[in-house]
CSV table of C-alpha atoms in Angstrom, one decimal:
chain,number,residue,atom,x,y,z
A,1,MET,CA,122.4,91.1,138.3
A,2,GLY,CA,121.3,94.4,140.0
A,3,ARG,CA,119.3,94.7,143.1
A,4,GLY,CA,115.6,93.9,142.5
A,5,THR,CA,116.4,91.9,139.4
A,6,THR,CA,115.8,88.2,139.3
A,7,SER,CA,117.2,85.7,136.9
A,8,THR,CA,116.4,82.1,136.4
A,9,GLY,CA,118.1,79.6,134.1
A,10,THR,CA,116.4,76.5,132.8
A,11,SER,CA,117.3,74.4,129.8
A,12,THR,CA,114.9,74.5,126.9
A,13,ARG,CA,116.2,72.8,123.8
A,14,GLY,CA,119.7,74.1,124.6
A,15,ALA,CA,118.6,77.6,125.4
A,16,THR,CA,118.5,79.7,128.5
A,17,THR,CA,115.4,81.4,129.8
A,18,THR,CA,116.2,84.8,131.4
A,19,ALA,CA,113.8,87.0,133.2
A,20,THR,CA,114.7,90.7,133.4
A,21,PRO,CA,112.5,93.6,134.5
A,22,GLY,CA,109.7,94.0,131.9
A,23,ILE,CA,111.3,91.5,129.5
A,24,THR,CA,111.2,87.7,129.7
A,25,SER,CA,112.8,85.7,127.0
A,26,THR,CA,114.5,82.6,125.7
A,27,THR,CA,117.9,83.0,124.1
A,28,SER,CA,120.8,80.9,123.0
A,29,ALA,CA,124.3,81.6,124.1
A,30,ALA,CA,125.1,82.2,120.4
A,31,THR,CA,123.2,83.9,117.7
A,32,PRO,CA,120.7,81.4,116.2
A,33,ALA,CA,121.3,80.4,112.6
A,34,PRO,CA,119.1,82.2,110.2
A,35,PRO,CA,116.2,80.3,108.6
A,36,GLY,CA,116.2,78.9,105.1
A,37,ALA,CA,115.5,80.9,101.9
A,38,ALA,CA,111.7,80.5,102.2
A,39,GLY,CA,111.7,81.3,105.9
A,40,ARG,CA,113.8,84.4,105.2
A,41,ARG,CA,111.4,85.7,102.6
A,42,THR,CA,108.5,85.2,105.0
A,43,ALA,CA,110.3,86.9,107.8
A,44,PHE,CA,111.3,89.8,105.6
A,45,ALA,CA,107.7,90.2,104.5
A,46,LEU,CA,106.6,90.4,108.2
A,47,LEU,CA,109.4,92.9,109.1
A,48,GLY,CA,108.6,94.9,106.0
A,49,SER,CA,104.9,95.1,106.9
A,50,ILE,CA,105.9,96.3,110.4
A,51,GLN,CA,108.2,99.0,108.9
A,52,ILE,CA,105.5,100.2,106.4
A,53,THR,CA,103.0,100.4,109.3
A,54,LEU,CA,105.3,102.5,111.4
A,55,ILE,CA,105.6,105.1,108.6
A,56,TYR,CA,101.9,104.7,107.7
A,57,THR,CA,101.2,105.8,111.3
A,58,LEU,CA,103.4,108.9,110.8
A,59,ALA,CA,101.5,109.9,107.6
A,60,ALA,CA,98.0,108.7,108.4
A,61,PRO,CA,96.6,111.9,109.9
A,62,THR,CA,97.9,114.1,107.0
A,63,VAL,CA,94.9,113.9,104.6
A,64,PRO,CA,92.2,113.8,107.4
A,65,LEU,CA,93.7,116.8,109.3
A,66,PRO,CA,90.9,119.2,108.2
A,67,ARG,CA,88.2,116.8,109.4
A,68,ILE,CA,90.1,116.2,112.7
A,69,ALA,CA,90.3,119.9,113.2
A,70,ARG,CA,86.6,120.3,112.6
A,71,ASP,CA,85.6,117.5,115.0
A,72,PHE,CA,87.9,118.6,117.8
A,73,THR,CA,87.9,122.4,117.1
A,74,LEU,CA,91.7,122.5,116.6
A,75,GLN,CA,93.7,125.5,115.3
A,76,ARG,CA,96.6,125.3,112.8
A,77,SER,CA,99.2,125.2,115.6
A,78,ASP,CA,97.3,122.3,117.2
A,79,LEU,CA,97.3,120.4,113.9
A,80,ILE,CA,101.1,120.9,113.4
A,81,LEU,CA,101.8,119.6,116.9
A,82,LEU,CA,99.4,116.7,116.4
A,83,SER,CA,101.2,115.8,113.1
A,84,ALA,CA,104.6,116.1,114.8
A,85,ALA,CA,103.9,114.3,118.1
A,86,TYR,CA,104.5,110.8,116.8
A,87,GLY,CA,107.7,111.8,115.1
A,88,LEU,CA,109.0,113.7,118.1
A,89,ALA,CA,108.6,110.7,120.5
A,90,PHE,CA,109.9,108.4,117.8
A,91,ALA,CA,113.0,110.3,117.1
A,92,GLY,CA,113.7,111.2,120.7
A,93,LEU,CA,113.7,107.7,122.0
A,94,LEU,CA,115.2,105.8,119.0
A,95,LEU,CA,118.8,105.8,120.4
A,96,LEU,CA,117.6,104.3,123.6
A,97,GLY,CA,115.5,101.8,121.6
A,98,GLY,CA,118.6,100.8,119.6
A,99,ARG,CA,120.5,100.1,122.8
A,100,LEU,CA,117.7,98.1,124.3
A,101,ALA,CA,117.6,96.0,121.1
A,102,ASP,CA,121.3,95.3,121.3
A,103,ARG,CA,121.3,94.6,125.0
A,104,TYR,CA,118.3,92.4,125.3
A,105,GLY,CA,118.1,91.0,121.7
A,106,GLY,CA,116.2,92.2,118.7
A,107,LEU,CA,113.2,89.8,118.9
A,108,ARG,CA,112.5,90.5,122.6
A,109,ALA,CA,112.7,94.2,122.1
A,110,LEU,CA,110.5,93.9,119.0
A,111,THR,CA,107.7,92.1,120.8
A,112,ALA,CA,107.9,94.5,123.8
A,113,GLY,CA,107.7,97.5,121.4
A,114,LEU,CA,104.9,96.0,119.4
A,115,ALA,CA,102.8,95.5,122.6
A,116,LEU,CA,103.2,99.2,123.5
A,117,PHE,CA,102.6,100.4,119.9
A,118,ALA,CA,99.5,98.2,119.6
A,119,ALA,CA,98.0,99.5,122.9
A,120,ALA,CA,98.6,103.2,121.9
A,121,SER,CA,97.3,102.5,118.4
A,122,LEU,CA,94.1,101.1,119.9
A,123,ALA,CA,93.7,104.3,121.9
A,124,ALA,CA,94.2,106.7,119.0
A,125,PRO,CA,91.0,106.0,117.0
A,126,LEU,CA,89.0,106.0,120.3
A,127,ALA,CA,90.3,109.4,121.5
A,128,PRO,CA,87.4,111.5,122.8
A,129,GLY,CA,89.3,114.8,122.1
A,130,GLY,CA,92.3,116.5,120.7
A,131,GLN,CA,94.4,116.1,123.9
A,132,ALA,CA,93.7,112.4,124.2
A,133,LEU,CA,94.6,111.9,120.5
A,134,LEU,CA,97.8,113.9,121.1
A,135,ALA,CA,98.8,111.7,124.0
A,136,ALA,CA,98.1,108.5,122.0
A,137,ARG,CA,100.3,109.8,119.2
A,138,PHE,CA,103.2,110.4,121.6
A,139,ALA,CA,102.7,106.9,123.0
A,140,GLN,CA,102.7,105.4,119.5
A,141,GLY,CA,106.0,107.1,118.8
A,142,ALA,CA,107.5,105.6,122.0
A,143,GLY,CA,106.5,102.1,121.0
A,144,ALA,CA,107.7,102.7,117.4
A,145,ALA,CA,111.1,103.9,118.8
A,146,LEU,CA,111.6,100.4,120.2
A,147,VAL,CA,110.1,98.5,117.3
A,148,ALA,CA,112.1,100.1,114.5
A,149,PRO,CA,115.7,99.5,115.6
A,150,ALA,CA,114.7,96.0,116.9
A,151,ALA,CA,113.3,95.1,113.5
A,152,MET,CA,116.6,96.1,111.9
A,153,ALA,CA,118.5,94.0,114.4
A,154,VAL,CA,116.4,91.0,113.5
A,155,LEU,CA,117.0,91.9,109.8
A,156,ARG,CA,120.7,91.7,110.4
A,157,ALA,CA,120.3,88.2,111.9
A,158,LEU,CA,118.2,87.1,108.9
A,159,PHE,CA,120.9,88.3,106.5
A,160,PRO,CA,124.2,88.0,108.3
A,161,SER,CA,126.5,88.3,105.3
A,162,PRO,CA,127.4,91.9,104.3
A,163,ALA,CA,126.4,91.4,100.6
A,164,ALA,CA,123.0,89.8,101.5
A,165,HIS,CA,122.4,92.5,104.2
A,166,ALA,CA,123.2,95.3,101.7
A,167,ARG,CA,120.7,93.9,99.2
A,168,ALA,CA,118.0,93.6,101.9
A,169,MET,CA,118.6,97.2,103.0
A,170,ALA,CA,118.3,98.5,99.4
A,171,THR,CA,114.7,97.1,99.5
A,172,TRP,CA,114.1,98.2,103.1
A,173,GLY,CA,114.9,101.8,102.3
A,174,ALA,CA,112.1,102.0,99.7
A,175,LEU,CA,109.6,100.6,102.2
A,176,SER,CA,109.6,103.8,104.2
A,177,VAL,CA,108.4,105.9,101.2
A,178,LEU,CA,105.8,103.2,100.5
A,179,GLY,CA,104.6,103.5,104.1
A,180,ALA,CA,104.2,107.2,103.8
A,181,THR,CA,102.4,106.8,100.5
A,182,ALA,CA,100.1,104.2,102.0
A,183,GLY,CA,99.4,106.5,104.9
A,184,ASN,CA,98.2,109.2,102.6
A,185,LEU,CA,96.3,107.1,100.1
A,186,LEU,CA,94.5,104.8,102.6
A,187,SER,CA,93.8,107.4,105.2
A,188,GLY,CA,92.1,109.7,102.7
A,189,ALA,CA,90.1,106.9,101.2
A,190,ILE,CA,89.0,105.5,104.5
A,191,SER,CA,88.2,108.9,105.9
A,192,ALA,CA,86.0,109.7,102.9
A,193,LEU,CA,84.2,106.4,103.0
A,194,LEU,CA,84.0,105.8,106.7
A,195,SER,CA,85.7,108.2,109.2
A,196,TRP,CA,89.2,109.4,110.0
A,197,ARG,CA,89.0,107.2,113.1
A,198,TRP,CA,88.9,104.1,110.9
A,199,ALA,CA,92.0,105.3,109.1
A,200,LEU,CA,93.8,105.3,112.5
A,201,ALA,CA,92.5,101.8,113.2
A,202,VAL,CA,94.8,100.2,110.6
A,203,PRO,CA,98.0,100.2,112.8
A,204,PRO,CA,96.6,98.2,115.7
A,205,VAL,CA,95.4,95.5,113.4
A,206,VAL,CA,98.9,95.1,111.9
A,207,ALA,CA,100.6,95.4,115.3
A,208,LEU,CA,98.5,92.8,117.0
A,209,THR,CA,99.0,90.4,114.0
A,210,ALA,CA,102.8,91.0,114.0
A,211,LEU,CA,102.8,90.5,117.8
A,212,PHE,CA,101.3,87.0,117.3
A,213,LEU,CA,103.5,86.0,114.3
A,214,ALA,CA,106.9,87.5,115.4
A,215,PRO,CA,107.9,84.7,117.9
A,216,ARG,CA,106.8,82.1,115.3
A,217,LEU,CA,108.5,83.4,112.2
A,218,LEU,CA,111.5,85.6,113.3
A,219,PRO,CA,114.8,84.4,114.5
A,220,GLY,CA,116.1,85.4,117.9
A,221,THR,CA,119.3,87.5,118.3
A,222,ALA,CA,121.9,87.0,121.0
A,223,PRO,CA,121.8,89.8,123.6
A,224,SER,CA,124.9,91.8,124.6
A,225,ARG,CA,124.5,91.3,128.3
A,226,GLY,CA,127.8,93.1,129.1
A,227,ARG,CA,126.6,96.4,127.6
A,228,SER,CA,125.2,99.1,129.9
A,229,LEU,CA,122.1,101.1,129.1
A,230,ASP,CA,123.9,104.4,129.4
A,231,LEU,CA,120.9,106.0,131.2
A,232,PRO,CA,122.5,109.4,131.5
A,233,GLY,CA,123.1,109.5,127.8
A,234,ALA,CA,119.7,108.2,127.0
A,235,VAL,CA,118.0,110.8,129.2
A,236,LEU,CA,120.1,113.6,127.7
A,237,ALA,CA,119.6,112.5,124.1
A,238,THR,CA,115.8,112.0,124.5
A,239,GLY,CA,115.3,115.3,126.2
A,240,GLY,CA,117.6,117.2,123.8
A,241,ILE,CA,116.1,115.8,120.6
A,242,SER,CA,112.5,116.2,121.8
A,243,LEU,CA,113.0,119.8,123.0
A,244,VAL,CA,114.8,121.0,119.9
A,245,GLY,CA,112.2,119.3,117.7
A,246,TYR,CA,109.3,120.8,119.8
A,247,GLY,CA,110.9,124.3,119.6
A,248,LEU,CA,111.1,124.1,115.9
A,249,VAL,CA,107.6,122.8,115.5
A,250,VAL,CA,106.0,125.6,117.5
A,251,THR,CA,107.7,128.3,115.3
A,252,ASP,CA,104.6,127.9,113.1
A,253,ALA,CA,102.5,129.5,115.9
A,254,HIS,CA,105.1,131.7,117.7
A,255,PRO,CA,107.9,134.1,116.6
A,256,TRP,CA,111.5,132.9,116.8
A,257,THR,CA,112.2,135.5,119.5
A,258,SER,CA,109.4,134.3,121.8
A,259,ALA,CA,110.0,132.3,125.0
A,260,ALA,CA,107.9,129.5,123.6
A,261,VAL,CA,110.5,128.9,120.9
A,262,LEU,CA,113.8,130.1,122.5
A,263,GLY,CA,113.1,128.2,125.8
A,264,PRO,CA,112.8,124.6,124.4
A,265,LEU,CA,115.5,125.3,121.7
A,266,SER,CA,118.0,126.6,124.3
A,267,ALA,CA,117.2,123.8,126.7
A,268,GLY,CA,117.4,121.2,124.0
A,269,ALA,CA,120.7,122.5,122.7
A,270,ALA,CA,122.2,122.5,126.2
A,271,LEU,CA,121.1,118.9,126.8
A,272,LEU,CA,122.6,117.8,123.5
A,273,ALA,CA,125.8,119.5,124.3
A,274,ALA,CA,125.9,117.7,127.6
A,275,PHE,CA,125.0,114.4,125.8
A,276,LEU,CA,128.1,114.8,123.6
A,277,LEU,CA,130.3,115.4,126.7
A,278,VAL,CA,128.9,112.4,128.5
A,279,GLU,CA,129.3,110.1,125.4
A,280,ARG,CA,133.0,111.1,125.0
A,281,ARG,CA,133.7,110.0,128.6
A,282,SER,CA,131.5,107.0,128.7
A,283,ARG,CA,133.1,103.5,128.6
A,284,ASP,CA,130.1,102.2,126.6
A,285,PRO,CA,128.4,105.2,125.0
A,286,LEU,CA,124.9,105.1,123.7
A,287,LEU,CA,126.1,106.8,120.5
A,288,PRO,CA,129.9,106.3,119.9
A,289,PRO,CA,131.3,109.4,118.3
A,290,ARG,CA,133.1,107.2,115.7
A,291,PHE,CA,129.7,106.1,114.4
A,292,LEU,CA,128.8,109.6,113.1
A,293,LEU,CA,132.3,110.7,112.3
A,294,ASP,CA,132.3,108.4,109.3
A,295,ARG,CA,131.7,110.8,106.4
A,296,ARG,CA,130.0,108.3,104.2
A,297,ARG,CA,127.5,107.4,107.0
A,298,ALA,CA,126.9,111.1,107.9
A,299,ALA,CA,126.2,111.9,104.2
A,300,ALA,CA,123.8,108.9,104.0
A,301,LEU,CA,121.9,109.9,107.1
A,302,THR,CA,121.6,113.5,105.7
A,303,ALA,CA,120.1,112.0,102.5
A,304,VAL,CA,117.6,109.9,104.5
A,305,ALA,CA,116.5,112.9,106.6
A,306,LEU,CA,116.2,115.2,103.6
A,307,THR,CA,114.3,112.7,101.5
A,308,ALA,CA,111.9,112.1,104.3
A,309,CYS,CA,111.4,115.8,104.7
A,310,GLY,CA,110.8,116.3,101.0
A,311,THR,CA,108.3,113.5,100.7
A,312,ALA,CA,106.4,114.7,103.9
A,313,SER,CA,106.5,118.3,102.7
A,314,ALA,CA,104.9,117.4,99.3
A,315,PHE,CA,102.2,115.3,100.9
A,316,VAL,CA,101.3,117.7,103.7
A,317,LEU,CA,101.4,120.9,101.6
A,318,LEU,CA,99.6,119.3,98.6
A,319,SER,CA,97.0,117.6,100.8
A,320,LEU,CA,96.1,120.9,102.4
A,321,HIS,CA,96.2,122.7,99.0
A,322,PHE,CA,93.9,120.2,97.4
A,323,GLN,CA,91.3,120.4,100.2
A,324,GLN,CA,91.5,124.0,101.0
A,325,ALA,CA,92.4,125.8,97.8
A,326,ARG,CA,90.7,123.5,95.4
A,327,ASP,CA,88.0,122.2,97.7
A,328,TRP,CA,88.7,118.6,96.9
A,329,SER,CA,87.3,115.7,99.0
A,330,PRO,CA,89.7,113.5,101.0
A,331,LEU,CA,88.9,110.7,98.5
A,332,ARG,CA,89.8,112.8,95.5
A,333,THR,CA,92.9,114.1,97.4
A,334,SER,CA,94.1,110.5,98.0
A,335,ALA,CA,93.4,109.6,94.3
A,336,ALA,CA,95.8,112.4,93.3
A,337,PHE,CA,98.6,110.5,94.9
A,338,VAL,CA,97.9,107.2,93.1
A,339,PRO,CA,100.5,107.9,90.3
A,340,PHE,CA,103.0,108.7,93.0
A,341,ALA,CA,102.4,105.3,94.6
A,342,ALA,CA,102.6,103.5,91.2
A,343,ALA,CA,105.9,105.2,90.3
A,344,LEU,CA,107.2,104.5,93.8
A,345,ILE,CA,106.5,100.7,93.5
A,346,ALA,CA,107.9,100.5,90.0
A,347,CYS,CA,111.1,102.4,90.9
A,348,GLY,CA,111.5,100.7,94.2
A,349,ALA,CA,111.7,97.3,92.5
A,350,ALA,CA,114.6,98.6,90.4
A,351,VAL,CA,116.6,100.0,93.4
A,352,ARG,CA,118.2,96.7,94.4
A,353,PRO,CA,119.5,95.7,91.0
A,354,LEU,CA,120.7,99.2,90.4
A,355,THR,CA,122.5,99.2,93.7
A,356,ASP,CA,124.2,95.9,92.8
A,357,ARG,CA,125.3,97.2,89.4
A,358,HIS,CA,126.2,100.9,90.1
A,359,GLY,CA,126.7,101.0,93.9
A,360,ALA,CA,124.7,102.6,96.6
A,361,ARG,CA,126.4,106.0,96.4
A,362,ALA,CA,125.5,106.5,92.7
A,363,VAL,CA,121.9,105.4,93.3
A,364,THR,CA,121.6,107.8,96.2
A,365,ALA,CA,123.0,110.7,94.2
A,366,TRP,CA,120.7,109.9,91.2
A,367,GLY,CA,117.7,109.7,93.5
A,368,LEU,CA,118.4,113.0,95.2
A,369,ALA,CA,118.9,114.7,91.8
A,370,THR,CA,115.7,113.3,90.5
A,371,GLY,CA,113.8,114.2,93.6
A,372,SER,CA,115.2,117.7,93.4
A,373,ALA,CA,113.7,118.0,89.9
A,374,GLY,CA,110.3,116.8,91.1
A,375,LEU,CA,110.2,119.2,94.0
A,376,GLY,CA,111.3,122.0,91.8
A,377,LEU,CA,108.5,121.4,89.3
A,378,LEU,CA,106.0,121.2,92.1
A,379,SER,CA,107.2,124.5,93.6
A,380,LEU,CA,106.8,126.2,90.2
A,381,THR,CA,103.6,124.8,88.9
A,382,GLY,CA,101.8,122.6,91.5
A,383,LEU,CA,100.3,125.1,93.9
A,384,GLY,CA,98.3,127.3,91.5
A,385,PRO,CA,94.5,126.8,92.1
A,386,GLY,CA,93.8,126.7,88.3
A,387,THR,CA,96.8,124.6,87.3
A,388,PRO,CA,95.7,121.4,85.5
A,389,TYR,CA,96.7,118.3,87.5
A,390,ALA,CA,98.2,116.5,84.5
A,391,ILE,CA,100.5,119.4,83.7
A,392,GLY,CA,101.3,121.1,86.9
A,393,LEU,CA,101.4,118.2,89.4
A,394,LEU,CA,101.7,114.8,87.8
A,395,PRO,CA,105.3,115.2,86.4
A,396,GLY,CA,106.6,116.5,89.7
A,397,LEU,CA,105.0,113.7,91.7
A,398,VAL,CA,106.3,111.0,89.5
A,399,LEU,CA,109.9,112.4,89.6
A,400,LEU,CA,109.7,112.8,93.4
A,401,ALA,CA,108.5,109.2,93.8
A,402,ALA,CA,111.3,107.8,91.6
A,403,GLY,CA,113.9,109.9,93.3
A,404,GLY,CA,112.6,109.1,96.8
A,405,ALA,CA,112.7,105.3,96.2
A,406,ALA,CA,116.3,105.5,94.9
A,407,SER,CA,117.6,107.9,97.6
A,408,PHE,CA,116.1,106.0,100.5
A,409,GLY,CA,117.2,102.6,99.1
A,410,GLY,CA,120.8,103.7,98.4
A,411,ALA,CA,121.2,105.7,101.6
A,412,ALA,CA,119.9,102.9,103.8
A,413,VAL,CA,122.7,100.7,102.5
A,414,LEU,CA,125.3,103.4,103.1
A,415,ALA,CA,124.0,104.2,106.6
A,416,THR,CA,124.3,100.7,107.9
A,417,GLU,CA,127.3,99.6,105.9
A,418,GLY,CA,130.2,98.4,108.1
A,419,ALA,CA,128.3,98.4,111.4
A,420,PRO,CA,129.2,95.3,113.4
A,421,ALA,CA,126.4,92.8,114.4
A,422,ARG,CA,126.6,93.9,118.0
A,423,ASP,CA,125.7,97.5,116.9
A,424,ALA,CA,122.8,96.4,114.6
A,425,GLY,CA,120.3,98.1,117.0
A,426,LEU,CA,122.4,101.2,117.1
A,427,ALA,CA,122.6,101.4,113.3
A,428,GLY,CA,118.8,100.9,113.1
A,429,GLY,CA,118.2,103.5,115.7
A,430,VAL,CA,120.4,106.1,114.1
A,431,LEU,CA,118.9,105.4,110.6
A,432,ASN,CA,115.3,105.7,111.9
A,433,THR,CA,116.2,108.9,113.9
A,434,ALA,CA,117.2,110.5,110.6
A,435,LEU,CA,114.1,109.1,109.0
A,436,GLU,CA,111.9,110.8,111.7
A,437,PHE,CA,114.0,113.9,111.9
A,438,GLY,CA,113.1,114.9,108.4
A,439,PRO,CA,109.2,115.0,108.6
A,440,THR,CA,109.3,116.7,112.0
A,441,VAL,CA,112.3,119.0,112.6
A,442,LEU,CA,113.3,119.8,109.0
A,443,PHE,CA,109.7,120.2,107.9
A,444,ALA,CA,109.0,122.5,110.9
A,445,LEU,CA,112.0,124.6,109.7
A,446,LEU,CA,110.5,124.8,106.2
A,447,LEU,CA,107.2,126.0,107.5
A,448,THR,CA,108.9,129.1,109.0
A,449,LEU,CA,109.4,130.3,105.4
A,450,GLY,CA,105.7,131.1,105.4
A,451,ASP,CA,105.2,130.2,101.7
A,452,ASP,CA,104.4,126.7,100.5
A,453,ALA,CA,106.1,127.2,97.1
A,454,ALA,CA,109.2,128.6,98.8
A,455,SER,CA,109.3,125.6,101.1
A,456,LEU,CA,109.3,123.1,98.2
A,457,ALA,CA,111.9,125.1,96.3
A,458,ALA,CA,114.2,125.3,99.3
A,459,THR,CA,113.9,121.5,99.7
A,460,ALA,CA,114.7,121.0,96.0
A,461,ALA,CA,117.8,123.1,96.4
A,462,ALA,CA,118.9,121.0,99.5
A,463,PHE,CA,118.3,117.8,97.5
A,464,ALA,CA,120.6,119.1,94.7
A,465,ALA,CA,123.3,120.1,97.2
A,466,VAL,CA,123.4,116.7,99.0
A,467,ALA,CA,123.4,114.9,95.6
A,468,LEU,CA,126.6,116.8,94.7
A,469,ILE,CA,128.2,115.8,98.0
A,470,HIS,CA,127.5,112.1,97.3
A,471,LEU,CA,128.9,112.5,93.8
A,472,GLY,CA,132.0,114.0,95.2
A,473,HIS,CA,132.4,111.1,97.7
A,474,ARG,CA,132.0,108.7,94.8
A,475,ARG,CA,134.6,110.4,92.7
A,476,HIS,CA,137.0,110.5,95.7
A,477,ALA,CA,136.5,106.8,96.3
A,478,ARG,CA,137.4,106.1,92.6
A,479,ALA,CA,140.5,108.2,92.7
């Protein structure tokens, strides 16, 4: 143990109680056996609720943004940063969160992250001004960065066999789109009926409930005490990802050649380059180069980031279009996304059997192609002020929902396939980094096009390109 760290060991039903700075836990020397079938279903439901809430929190401010801007006198650039703050902190800290989950055990990291997430989520709806709300969003992202990979580490303990874990991941992937949909639907309805503050009050309720239930329903995971935290790598990765993301986000308010953009982009790129050098020389790297050099995994992570970007783009751009160009209320805006939610739930239920029958690669490619068609339709017909909803918007939304459910579900299986149990937190961290990278960094890049229809069309083209890559990998695997 290091200086300043104390450890005590006492027997409790064959387990060892270990106290480490900030984390006190009880673990077995070996990974505990997963619960029975009923217990696994209950545990999966709890973990799924947590994952949905993390993505709900990302999307929750989208529909109420105009009201938040009015209450706090915020400009468009302020709103973009407010929308991105959660995702920037989330993505920047996820690799460190994954290592903490692997080193200290998934359940302990999960409860610690839930505590931070709950505290920040309580502060968000009580924020007296825009700066306080921005700080709360950053803190929420930090807590989520620990919760998300820890939840996936626990999920791996629940379903230790590769086949069972792949089936669980097929369902898990669709939960992210469901969380984003819930964030838009519920936040709009709650904002219209009560206030946007009540829409932001949903996450702390779920987080506090999960914090109470997690130790009672979820299995512990054996920590990897021999692994280092790789603090140099963690600092470089966090700083690099956050600065690059911030630099791209502020391009909506500043030209590319300005110091406000070039400064953080250059600094972030330098930190990421240093991170790669440090990781190559590290004995126990935070992100082993081999993990991303797997072409299948790299293509899957690209699909995750792109699908998240496409879904977020459609929600944000259409939400603003409905309320600003069509003068719709938040409640009517939320109602416009109900068919999207219905299609998502229906198609999400089919992802698992389709993956079992046709393989995750085929499902991912099909999802990207379908999502491309949906985004293409929205770019052509969805943004005209006089375009009827049933003709110009509904078909594109339904196709995007079907494609998003399939793409997320299939890609989640591919992104975590083959990762050893000791790297479950790492796999979860990398997957969720891609998930947060899409709605923040990629979406910020799209905004620089300056035209909403062009942004949707560009995303549709990217969907089609990545679908072709997955089809190529599938044919190569068959050869």
